[in-house]
mmCIF file of C-alpha atoms and ligand atoms in Angstrom:
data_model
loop_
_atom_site.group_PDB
_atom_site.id
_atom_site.type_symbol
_atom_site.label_atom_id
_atom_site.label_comp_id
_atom_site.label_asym_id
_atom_site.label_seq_id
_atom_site.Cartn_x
_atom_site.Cartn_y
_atom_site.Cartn_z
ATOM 1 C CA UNK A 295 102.936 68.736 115.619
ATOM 2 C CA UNK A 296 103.475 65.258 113.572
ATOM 3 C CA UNK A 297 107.037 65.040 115.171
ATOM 4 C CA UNK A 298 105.414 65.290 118.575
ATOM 5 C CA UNK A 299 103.619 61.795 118.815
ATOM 6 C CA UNK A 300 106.141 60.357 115.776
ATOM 7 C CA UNK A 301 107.432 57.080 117.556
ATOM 8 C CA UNK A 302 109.185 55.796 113.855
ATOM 9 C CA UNK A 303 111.455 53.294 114.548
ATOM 10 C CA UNK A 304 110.941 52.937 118.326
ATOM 11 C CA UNK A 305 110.818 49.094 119.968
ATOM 12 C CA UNK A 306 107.709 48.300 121.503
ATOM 13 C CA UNK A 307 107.132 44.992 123.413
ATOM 14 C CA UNK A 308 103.411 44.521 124.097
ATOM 15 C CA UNK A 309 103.156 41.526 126.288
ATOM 16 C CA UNK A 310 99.104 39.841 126.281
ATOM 17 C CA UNK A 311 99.409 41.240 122.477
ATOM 18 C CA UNK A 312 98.290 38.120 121.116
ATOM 19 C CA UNK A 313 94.721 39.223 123.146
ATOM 20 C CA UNK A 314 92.137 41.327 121.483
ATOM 21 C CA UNK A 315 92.793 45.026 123.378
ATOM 22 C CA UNK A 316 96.872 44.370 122.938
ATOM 23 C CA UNK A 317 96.581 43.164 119.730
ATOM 24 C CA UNK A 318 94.770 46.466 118.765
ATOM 25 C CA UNK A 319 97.511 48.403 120.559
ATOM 26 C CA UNK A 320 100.360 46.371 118.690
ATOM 27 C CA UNK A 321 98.647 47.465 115.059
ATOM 28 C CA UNK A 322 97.897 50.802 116.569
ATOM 29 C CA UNK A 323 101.684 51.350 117.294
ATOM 30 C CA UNK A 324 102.687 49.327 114.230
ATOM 31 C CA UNK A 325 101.032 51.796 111.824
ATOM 32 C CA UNK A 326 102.998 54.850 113.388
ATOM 33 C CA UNK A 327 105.896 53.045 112.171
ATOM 34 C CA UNK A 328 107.349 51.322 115.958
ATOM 35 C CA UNK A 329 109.087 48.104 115.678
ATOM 36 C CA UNK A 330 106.748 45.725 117.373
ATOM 37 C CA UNK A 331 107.457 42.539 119.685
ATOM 38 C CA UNK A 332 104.226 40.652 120.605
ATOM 39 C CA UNK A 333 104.735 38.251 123.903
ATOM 40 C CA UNK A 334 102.136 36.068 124.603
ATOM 41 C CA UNK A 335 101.653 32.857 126.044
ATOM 42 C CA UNK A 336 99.616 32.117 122.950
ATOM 43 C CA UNK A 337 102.209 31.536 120.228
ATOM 44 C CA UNK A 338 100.029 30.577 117.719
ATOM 45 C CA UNK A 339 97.649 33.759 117.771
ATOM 46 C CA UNK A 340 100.974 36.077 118.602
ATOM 47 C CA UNK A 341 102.220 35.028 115.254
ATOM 48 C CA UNK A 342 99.067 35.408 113.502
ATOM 49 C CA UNK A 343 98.952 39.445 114.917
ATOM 50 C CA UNK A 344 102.937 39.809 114.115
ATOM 51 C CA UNK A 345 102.013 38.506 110.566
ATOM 52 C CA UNK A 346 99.359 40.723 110.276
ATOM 53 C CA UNK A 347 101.084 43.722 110.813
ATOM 54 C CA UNK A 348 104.117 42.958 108.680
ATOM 55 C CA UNK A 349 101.871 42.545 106.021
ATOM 56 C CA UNK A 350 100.746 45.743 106.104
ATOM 57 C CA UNK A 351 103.974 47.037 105.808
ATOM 58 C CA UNK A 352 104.854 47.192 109.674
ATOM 59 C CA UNK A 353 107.555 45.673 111.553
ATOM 60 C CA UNK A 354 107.115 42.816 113.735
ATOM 61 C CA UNK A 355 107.889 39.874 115.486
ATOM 62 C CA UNK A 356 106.139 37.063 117.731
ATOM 63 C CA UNK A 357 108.054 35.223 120.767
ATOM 64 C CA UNK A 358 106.515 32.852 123.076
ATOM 65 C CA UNK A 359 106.609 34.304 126.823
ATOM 66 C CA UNK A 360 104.947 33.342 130.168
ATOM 67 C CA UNK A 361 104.962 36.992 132.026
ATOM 68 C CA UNK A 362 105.020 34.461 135.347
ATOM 69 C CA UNK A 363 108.168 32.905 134.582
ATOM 70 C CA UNK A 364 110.967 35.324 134.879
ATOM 71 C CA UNK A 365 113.192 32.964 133.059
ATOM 72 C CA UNK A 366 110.878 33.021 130.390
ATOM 73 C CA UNK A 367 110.744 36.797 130.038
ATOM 74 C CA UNK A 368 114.485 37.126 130.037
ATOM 75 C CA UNK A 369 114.652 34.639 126.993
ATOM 76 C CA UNK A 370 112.137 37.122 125.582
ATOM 77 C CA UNK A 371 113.871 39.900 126.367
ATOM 78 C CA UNK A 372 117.397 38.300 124.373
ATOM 79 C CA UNK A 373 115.120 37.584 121.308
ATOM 80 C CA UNK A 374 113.786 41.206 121.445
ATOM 81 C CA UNK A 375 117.768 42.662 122.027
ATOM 82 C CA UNK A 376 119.143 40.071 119.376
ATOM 83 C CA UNK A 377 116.545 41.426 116.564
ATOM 84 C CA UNK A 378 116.090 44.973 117.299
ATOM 85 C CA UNK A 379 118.973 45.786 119.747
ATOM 86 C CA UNK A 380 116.563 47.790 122.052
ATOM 87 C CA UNK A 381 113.601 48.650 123.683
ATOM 88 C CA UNK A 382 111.941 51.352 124.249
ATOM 89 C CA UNK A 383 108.302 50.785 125.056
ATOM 90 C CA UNK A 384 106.953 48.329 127.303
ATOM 91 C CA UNK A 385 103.128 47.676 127.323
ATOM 92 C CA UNK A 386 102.177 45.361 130.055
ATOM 93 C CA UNK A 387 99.356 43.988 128.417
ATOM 94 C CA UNK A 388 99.052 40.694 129.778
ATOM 95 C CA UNK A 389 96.064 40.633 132.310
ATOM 96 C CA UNK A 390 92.823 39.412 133.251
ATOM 97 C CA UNK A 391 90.008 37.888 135.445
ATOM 98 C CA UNK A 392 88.764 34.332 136.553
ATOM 99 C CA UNK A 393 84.950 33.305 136.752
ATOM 100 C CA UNK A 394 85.969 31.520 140.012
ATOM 101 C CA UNK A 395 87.478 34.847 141.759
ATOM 102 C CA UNK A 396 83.935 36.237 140.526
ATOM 103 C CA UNK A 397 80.805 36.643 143.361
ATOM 104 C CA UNK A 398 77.478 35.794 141.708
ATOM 105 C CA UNK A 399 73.552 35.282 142.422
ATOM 106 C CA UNK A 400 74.641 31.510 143.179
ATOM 107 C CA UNK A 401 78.454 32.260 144.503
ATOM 108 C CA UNK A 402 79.724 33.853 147.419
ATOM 109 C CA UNK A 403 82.531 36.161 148.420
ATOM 110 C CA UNK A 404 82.769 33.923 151.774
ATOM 111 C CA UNK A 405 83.463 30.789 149.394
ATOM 112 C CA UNK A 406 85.998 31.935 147.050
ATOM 113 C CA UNK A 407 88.907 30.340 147.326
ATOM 114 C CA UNK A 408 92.199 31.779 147.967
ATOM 115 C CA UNK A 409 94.190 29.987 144.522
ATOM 116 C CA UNK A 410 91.423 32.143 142.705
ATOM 117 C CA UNK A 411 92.489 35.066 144.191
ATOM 118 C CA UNK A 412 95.961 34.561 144.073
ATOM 119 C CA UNK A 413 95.689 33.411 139.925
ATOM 120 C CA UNK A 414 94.246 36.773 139.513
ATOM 121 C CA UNK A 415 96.675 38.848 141.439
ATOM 122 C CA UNK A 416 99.538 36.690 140.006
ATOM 123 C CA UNK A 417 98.558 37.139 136.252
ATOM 124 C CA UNK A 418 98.136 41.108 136.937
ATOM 125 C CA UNK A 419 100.266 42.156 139.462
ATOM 126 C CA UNK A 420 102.834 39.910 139.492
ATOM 127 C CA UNK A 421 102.950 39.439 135.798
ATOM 128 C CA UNK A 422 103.690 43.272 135.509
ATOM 129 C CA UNK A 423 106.354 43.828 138.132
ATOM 130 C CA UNK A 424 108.178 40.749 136.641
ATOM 131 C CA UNK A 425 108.276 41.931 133.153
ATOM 132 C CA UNK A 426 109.430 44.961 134.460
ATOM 133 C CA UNK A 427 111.831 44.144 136.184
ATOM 134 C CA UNK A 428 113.251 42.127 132.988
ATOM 135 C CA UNK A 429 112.452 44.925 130.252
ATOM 136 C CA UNK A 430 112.904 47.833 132.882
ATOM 137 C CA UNK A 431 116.290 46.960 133.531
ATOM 138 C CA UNK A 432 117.330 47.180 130.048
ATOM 139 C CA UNK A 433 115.661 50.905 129.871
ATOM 140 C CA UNK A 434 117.386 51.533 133.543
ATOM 141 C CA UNK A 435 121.082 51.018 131.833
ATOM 142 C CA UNK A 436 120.174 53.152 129.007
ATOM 143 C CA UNK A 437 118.614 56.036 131.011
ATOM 144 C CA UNK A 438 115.489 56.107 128.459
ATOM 145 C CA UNK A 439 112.167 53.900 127.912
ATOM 146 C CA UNK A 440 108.283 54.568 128.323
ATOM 147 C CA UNK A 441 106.105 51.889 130.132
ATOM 148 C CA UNK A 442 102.267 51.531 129.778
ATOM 149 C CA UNK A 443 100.546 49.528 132.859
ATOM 150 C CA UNK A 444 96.887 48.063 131.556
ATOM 151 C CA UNK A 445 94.858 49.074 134.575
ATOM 152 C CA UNK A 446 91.038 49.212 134.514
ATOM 153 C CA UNK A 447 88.356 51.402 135.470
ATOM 154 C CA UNK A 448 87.862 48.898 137.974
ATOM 155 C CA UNK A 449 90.718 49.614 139.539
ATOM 156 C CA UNK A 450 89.080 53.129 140.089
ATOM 157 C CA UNK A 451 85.535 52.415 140.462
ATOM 158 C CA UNK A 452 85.530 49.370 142.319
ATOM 159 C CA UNK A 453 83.091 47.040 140.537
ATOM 160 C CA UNK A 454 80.761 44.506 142.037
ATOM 161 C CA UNK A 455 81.848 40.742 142.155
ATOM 162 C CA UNK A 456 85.076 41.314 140.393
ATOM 163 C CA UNK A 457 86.489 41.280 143.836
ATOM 164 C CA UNK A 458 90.053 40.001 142.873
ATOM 165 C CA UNK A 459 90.246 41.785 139.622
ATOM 166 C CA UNK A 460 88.893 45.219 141.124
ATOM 167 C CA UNK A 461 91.757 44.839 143.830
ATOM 168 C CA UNK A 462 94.311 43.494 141.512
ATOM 169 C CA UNK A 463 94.245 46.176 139.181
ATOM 170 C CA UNK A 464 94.334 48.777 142.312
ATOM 171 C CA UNK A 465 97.551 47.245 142.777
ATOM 172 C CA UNK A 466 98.446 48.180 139.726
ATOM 173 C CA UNK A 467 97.856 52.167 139.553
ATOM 174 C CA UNK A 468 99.883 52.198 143.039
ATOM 175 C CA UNK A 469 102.492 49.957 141.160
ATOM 176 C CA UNK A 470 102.485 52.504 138.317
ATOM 177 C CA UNK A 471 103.021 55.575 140.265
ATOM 178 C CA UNK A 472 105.758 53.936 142.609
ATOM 179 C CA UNK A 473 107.671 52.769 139.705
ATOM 180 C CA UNK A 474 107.441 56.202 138.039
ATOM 181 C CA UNK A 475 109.088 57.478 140.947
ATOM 182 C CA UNK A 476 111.281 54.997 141.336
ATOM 183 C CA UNK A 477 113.393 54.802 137.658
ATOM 184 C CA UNK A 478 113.244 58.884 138.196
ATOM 185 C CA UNK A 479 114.802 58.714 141.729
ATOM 186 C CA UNK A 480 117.155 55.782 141.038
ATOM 187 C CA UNK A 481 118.407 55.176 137.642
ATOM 188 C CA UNK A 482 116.901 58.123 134.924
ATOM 189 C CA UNK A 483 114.769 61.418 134.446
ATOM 190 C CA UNK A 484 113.944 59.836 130.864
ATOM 191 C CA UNK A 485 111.963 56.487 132.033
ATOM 192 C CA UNK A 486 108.191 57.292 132.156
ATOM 193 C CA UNK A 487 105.744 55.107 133.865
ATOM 194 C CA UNK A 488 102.072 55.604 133.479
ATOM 195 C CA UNK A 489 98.594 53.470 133.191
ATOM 196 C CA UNK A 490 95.823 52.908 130.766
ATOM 197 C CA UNK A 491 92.484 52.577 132.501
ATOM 198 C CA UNK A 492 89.946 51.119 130.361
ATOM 199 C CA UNK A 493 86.424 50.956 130.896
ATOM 200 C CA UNK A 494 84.286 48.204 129.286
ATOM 201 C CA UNK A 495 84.559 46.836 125.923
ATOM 202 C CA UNK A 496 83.049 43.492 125.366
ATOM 203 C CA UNK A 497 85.798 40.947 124.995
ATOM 204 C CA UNK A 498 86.498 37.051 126.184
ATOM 205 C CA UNK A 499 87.277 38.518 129.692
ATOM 206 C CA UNK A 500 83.948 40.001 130.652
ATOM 207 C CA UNK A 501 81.509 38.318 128.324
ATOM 208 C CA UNK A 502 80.166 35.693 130.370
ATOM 209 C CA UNK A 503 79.328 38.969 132.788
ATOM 210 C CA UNK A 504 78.058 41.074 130.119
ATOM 211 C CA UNK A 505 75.916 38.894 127.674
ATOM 212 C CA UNK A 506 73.422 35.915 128.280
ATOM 213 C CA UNK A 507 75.650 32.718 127.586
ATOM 214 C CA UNK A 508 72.316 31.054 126.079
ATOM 215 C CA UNK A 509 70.582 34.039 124.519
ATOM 216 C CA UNK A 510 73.504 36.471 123.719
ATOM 217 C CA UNK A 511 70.926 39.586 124.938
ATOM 218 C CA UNK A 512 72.869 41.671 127.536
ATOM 219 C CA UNK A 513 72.510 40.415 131.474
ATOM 220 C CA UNK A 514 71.250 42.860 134.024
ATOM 221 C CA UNK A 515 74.501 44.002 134.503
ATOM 222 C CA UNK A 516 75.674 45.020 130.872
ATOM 223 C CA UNK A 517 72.654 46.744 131.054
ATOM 224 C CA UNK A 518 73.683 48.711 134.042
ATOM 225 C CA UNK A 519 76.509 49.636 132.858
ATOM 226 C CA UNK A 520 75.282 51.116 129.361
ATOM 227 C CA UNK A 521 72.949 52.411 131.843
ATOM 228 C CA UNK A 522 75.957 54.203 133.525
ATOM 229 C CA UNK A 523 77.943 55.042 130.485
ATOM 230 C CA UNK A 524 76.841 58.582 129.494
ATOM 231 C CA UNK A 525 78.474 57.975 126.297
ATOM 232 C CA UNK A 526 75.956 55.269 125.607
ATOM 233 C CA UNK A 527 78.398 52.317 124.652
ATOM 234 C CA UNK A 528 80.746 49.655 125.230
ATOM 235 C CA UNK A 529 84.381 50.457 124.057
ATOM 236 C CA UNK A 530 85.887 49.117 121.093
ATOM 237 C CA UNK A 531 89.573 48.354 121.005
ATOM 238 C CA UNK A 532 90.307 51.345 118.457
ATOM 239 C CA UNK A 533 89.122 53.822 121.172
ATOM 240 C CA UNK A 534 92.488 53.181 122.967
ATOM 241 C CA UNK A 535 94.894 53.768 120.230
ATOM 242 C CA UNK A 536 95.162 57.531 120.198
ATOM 243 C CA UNK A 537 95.907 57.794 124.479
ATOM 244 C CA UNK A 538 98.446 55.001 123.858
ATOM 245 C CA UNK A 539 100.368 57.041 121.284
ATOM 246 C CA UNK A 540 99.990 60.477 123.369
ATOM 247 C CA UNK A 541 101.592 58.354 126.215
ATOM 248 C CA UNK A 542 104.203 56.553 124.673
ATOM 249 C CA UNK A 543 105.243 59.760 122.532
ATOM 250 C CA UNK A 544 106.806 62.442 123.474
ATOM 251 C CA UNK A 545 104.023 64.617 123.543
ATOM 252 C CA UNK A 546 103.502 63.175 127.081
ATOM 253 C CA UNK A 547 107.231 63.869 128.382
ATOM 254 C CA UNK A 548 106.334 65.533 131.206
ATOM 255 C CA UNK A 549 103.294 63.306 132.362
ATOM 256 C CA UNK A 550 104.123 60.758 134.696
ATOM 257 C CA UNK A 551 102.812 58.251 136.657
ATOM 258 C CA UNK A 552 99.157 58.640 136.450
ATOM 259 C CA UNK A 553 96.165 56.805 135.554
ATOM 260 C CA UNK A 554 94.511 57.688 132.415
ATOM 261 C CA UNK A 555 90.526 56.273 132.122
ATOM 262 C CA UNK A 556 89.166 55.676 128.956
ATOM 263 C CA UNK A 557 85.715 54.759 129.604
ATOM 264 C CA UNK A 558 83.176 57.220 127.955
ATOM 265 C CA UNK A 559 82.302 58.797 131.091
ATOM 266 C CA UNK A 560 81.549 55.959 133.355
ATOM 267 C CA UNK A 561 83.788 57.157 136.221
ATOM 268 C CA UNK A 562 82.732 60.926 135.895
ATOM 269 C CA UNK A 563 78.502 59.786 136.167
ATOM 270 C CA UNK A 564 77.129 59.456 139.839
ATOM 271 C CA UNK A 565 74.247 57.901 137.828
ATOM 272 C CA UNK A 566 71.911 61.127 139.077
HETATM 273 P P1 NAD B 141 92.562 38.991 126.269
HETATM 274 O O1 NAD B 141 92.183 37.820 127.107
HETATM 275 O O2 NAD B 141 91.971 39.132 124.916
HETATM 276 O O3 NAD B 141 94.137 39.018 126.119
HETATM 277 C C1 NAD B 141 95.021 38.675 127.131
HETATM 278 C C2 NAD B 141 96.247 38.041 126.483
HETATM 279 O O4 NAD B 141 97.176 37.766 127.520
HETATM 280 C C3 NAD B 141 95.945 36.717 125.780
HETATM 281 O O5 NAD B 141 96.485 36.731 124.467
HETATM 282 C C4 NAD B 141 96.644 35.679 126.655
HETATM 283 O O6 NAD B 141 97.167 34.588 125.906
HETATM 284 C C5 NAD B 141 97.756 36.498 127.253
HETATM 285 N N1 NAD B 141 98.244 35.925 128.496
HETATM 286 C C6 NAD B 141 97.507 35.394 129.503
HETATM 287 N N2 NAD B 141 98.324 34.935 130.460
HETATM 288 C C7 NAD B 141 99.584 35.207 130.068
HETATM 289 C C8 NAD B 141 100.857 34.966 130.636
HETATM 290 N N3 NAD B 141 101.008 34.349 131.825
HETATM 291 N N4 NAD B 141 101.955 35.354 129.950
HETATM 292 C C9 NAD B 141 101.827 35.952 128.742
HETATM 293 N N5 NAD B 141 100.649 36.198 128.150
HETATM 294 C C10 NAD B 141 99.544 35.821 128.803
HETATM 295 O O7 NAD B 141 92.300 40.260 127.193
HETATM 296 P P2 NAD B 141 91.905 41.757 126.824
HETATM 297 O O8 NAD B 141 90.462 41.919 127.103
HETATM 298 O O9 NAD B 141 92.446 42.146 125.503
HETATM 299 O O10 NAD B 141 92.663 42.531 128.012
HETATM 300 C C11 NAD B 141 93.985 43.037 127.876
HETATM 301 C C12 NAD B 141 94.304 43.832 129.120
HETATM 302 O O11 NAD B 141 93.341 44.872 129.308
HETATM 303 C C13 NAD B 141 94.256 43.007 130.417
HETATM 304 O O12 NAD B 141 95.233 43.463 131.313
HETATM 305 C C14 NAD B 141 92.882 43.312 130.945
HETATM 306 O O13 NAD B 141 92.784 43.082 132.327
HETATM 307 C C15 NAD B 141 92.766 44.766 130.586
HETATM 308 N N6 NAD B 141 91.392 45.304 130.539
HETATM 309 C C16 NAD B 141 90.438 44.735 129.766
HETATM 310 C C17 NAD B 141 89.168 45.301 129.732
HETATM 311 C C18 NAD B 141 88.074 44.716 128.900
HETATM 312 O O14 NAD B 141 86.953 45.233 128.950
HETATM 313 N N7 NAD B 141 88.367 43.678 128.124
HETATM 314 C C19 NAD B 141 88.876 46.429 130.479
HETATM 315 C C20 NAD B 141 89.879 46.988 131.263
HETATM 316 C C21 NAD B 141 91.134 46.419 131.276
#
C-alpha cells in the first residue's frame, strides 16, 4: 500500500509556497521524501519554509518568482531544471482575493472597479495558466507530470461578496478539467491535471471577512459559516495534506481532472 502514495524523490514546485496553505503543502510533500521548489514572490519567507524543511531532513530550495511574469517563471523553471533536472509536480499555489473586489454593508457590487477585478482574475487565473504553460511544457516533452490547481469551495458554492474571487476560481475548475484533457489529447496519457477545493480555514486572505478587525470575535459571517459547516470548524492547513498526496501519487492514476472539496461538509449542507 506504502508504494502506492510513495512520491520519494519526485520534484515538486509549489508556487504561493511561501503562503500559509502552500507552505503546509510544501512540508506535507517534503516529509514523504519529494524534492521541493518553493516560488514565491516573497523571497524572504520562501527561504525561511525551504530552510525549514531541509532542516528536518527534507530537500528543498527557495527561488524568487512572479507567477505574472512569464519571464520570471521561465528563470524559475532553469533554477528548478539546473538543481534537480526535473519536475514532476506542479502545485499552483499562488492565489488569492482583494478587499476592493469584495461587496460589503458600506460597498457595492455597482462600484467595484474593473482593476479590482482584473488583479483578482490575473493573480488566479492567469497566474495558473502561465505557470503552466512554463512547467507544463517541461512535463509535455517528457510525457509524465501531475498538476494540482488551488481552487476553492467558492468556486463551487458561490459565496457572497467575493464576487471576483468566487468567479475567478470557477475559472479555474473549468481550466483544470480542459487542461486534463488537453496534455491527454495532445502531448501524454501520463500528465494528470486535477484541483484542490478548499473550504475555509482562517488565514491572511479571509480574515478581515471572518474575524472583527477591532475585537478579534468572529463577524456575522464566520459565524454563518461555522453555522454551515456540519463538521463544526474552520480548516487547518494539515487537513489538506493527505488529498494532496492521494492526488499527486499514484494512487490517483486514473483520476483526472476533477475538483476535489475539502471543506468539512459545507458544500454537501443545504443548511435544513
Ligand atoms: P497566502 O496569502 O498565505 O499565500 C499566498 C502566497 O502567494 C504568498 O506567499 C504570496 O507571496 C504568494 N504570491 C502572491 N502573488 C504572487 C505572485 N504574483 N507570484 C508568486 N507568488 C505570489 O494564501 P493562502 O491562504 O495560503 O492561499 C493559498 C491558495 O489557496 C490560494 O490560491 C487561495 O486562493 C487558496 N484558498 C485559500 C483558502 C483559505 O481559506 N485561505 C480557501 C480556499 C482556497
Amino acid at each position: 500500500m506504502d508504494e502506492l502514495f510513495d512520491i520519494t524523490g519526485k520534484v515538486s514546485v509549489i508556487t504561493g509556497g511561501a503562503g500559509i496553505l502552500c507552505s503546509e503543502m510544501a512540508r506535507g510533500l517534503g516529509k514523504k521524501g519529494s524534492k521541493i521548489a518553493i516560488l514565491d514572490l516573497n523571497e524572504e519567507q520562501a527561504k525561511a519554509v525551504a530552510e525549514e524543511i531541509t532542516s528536518h531532513g527534507g530537500t528543498a530550495i527557495a527561488v524568487k518568482a512572479d507567477v505574472l511574469d512569464k519571464n520570471s517563471l521561465e528563470k524559475a523553471r532553469d533554477v528548478v531544471l539546473q538543481t534537480y533536472g526535473e519536475v514532476d509536480i506542479l502545485i499552483n499555489g499562488a492565489g488569492g482575493n482583494k478587499k476592493e473586489a469584495t461587496t460589503s454593508d458600506t460597498f457595492e457590487f455597482f462600484d467595484i472597479p474593473p482593476e479590482a477585478i482584473q488583479w483578482v482574475f490575473n493573480l488566479n487565473l492567469l497566474g495558473t495558466v502561465l505557470t503552466t504553460q512554463v512547467f507544463g511544457e517541461v512535463m509535455a516533452k517528457r510525457g509524465e507530470g501531475v498538476i494540482i490547481n488551488i481552487s476553492s469551495m467558492a468556486s463551487l458554492r458561490p459565496l457572497t461578496r467575493v464576487i471576483g474571487y468566487s468567479t475567478a476560481k470557477a475559472a479555474i475548475n473549468n481550466f483544470t478539467a480542459w487542461m486534463a484533457v488537453h496534455f491527454n489529447l495532445n502531448y501524454s496519457k501520463n500528465i494528470r491535471v486535477n484541483a484542490l477545493a478548499p473550504g475555509f480555514f482562517l488565514t491572511d486572505q479571509n480574515r478581515f471577512l471572518l474575524t472583527d478587525e477591532a475585537t478579534g470575535e468572529p463577524t456575522k459571517r464566520g459565524r454563518q459559516i461555522m453555522d454551515h459547516t456540519p463538521m463544526g470548524r474552520y480548516g487547518v492547513p494539515e487537513d489538506l495534506i493527505g488529498t494532496l498526496i492521494w492526488l499527486v501519487s499514484d494512487a490517483s492514476q486514473f483520476v483526472n481532472g476533477i475538483v476535489v472539496p475539502i471543506d468539512g461538509g459545507f458544500a454537501a449542507y443545504s443548511g435544513v
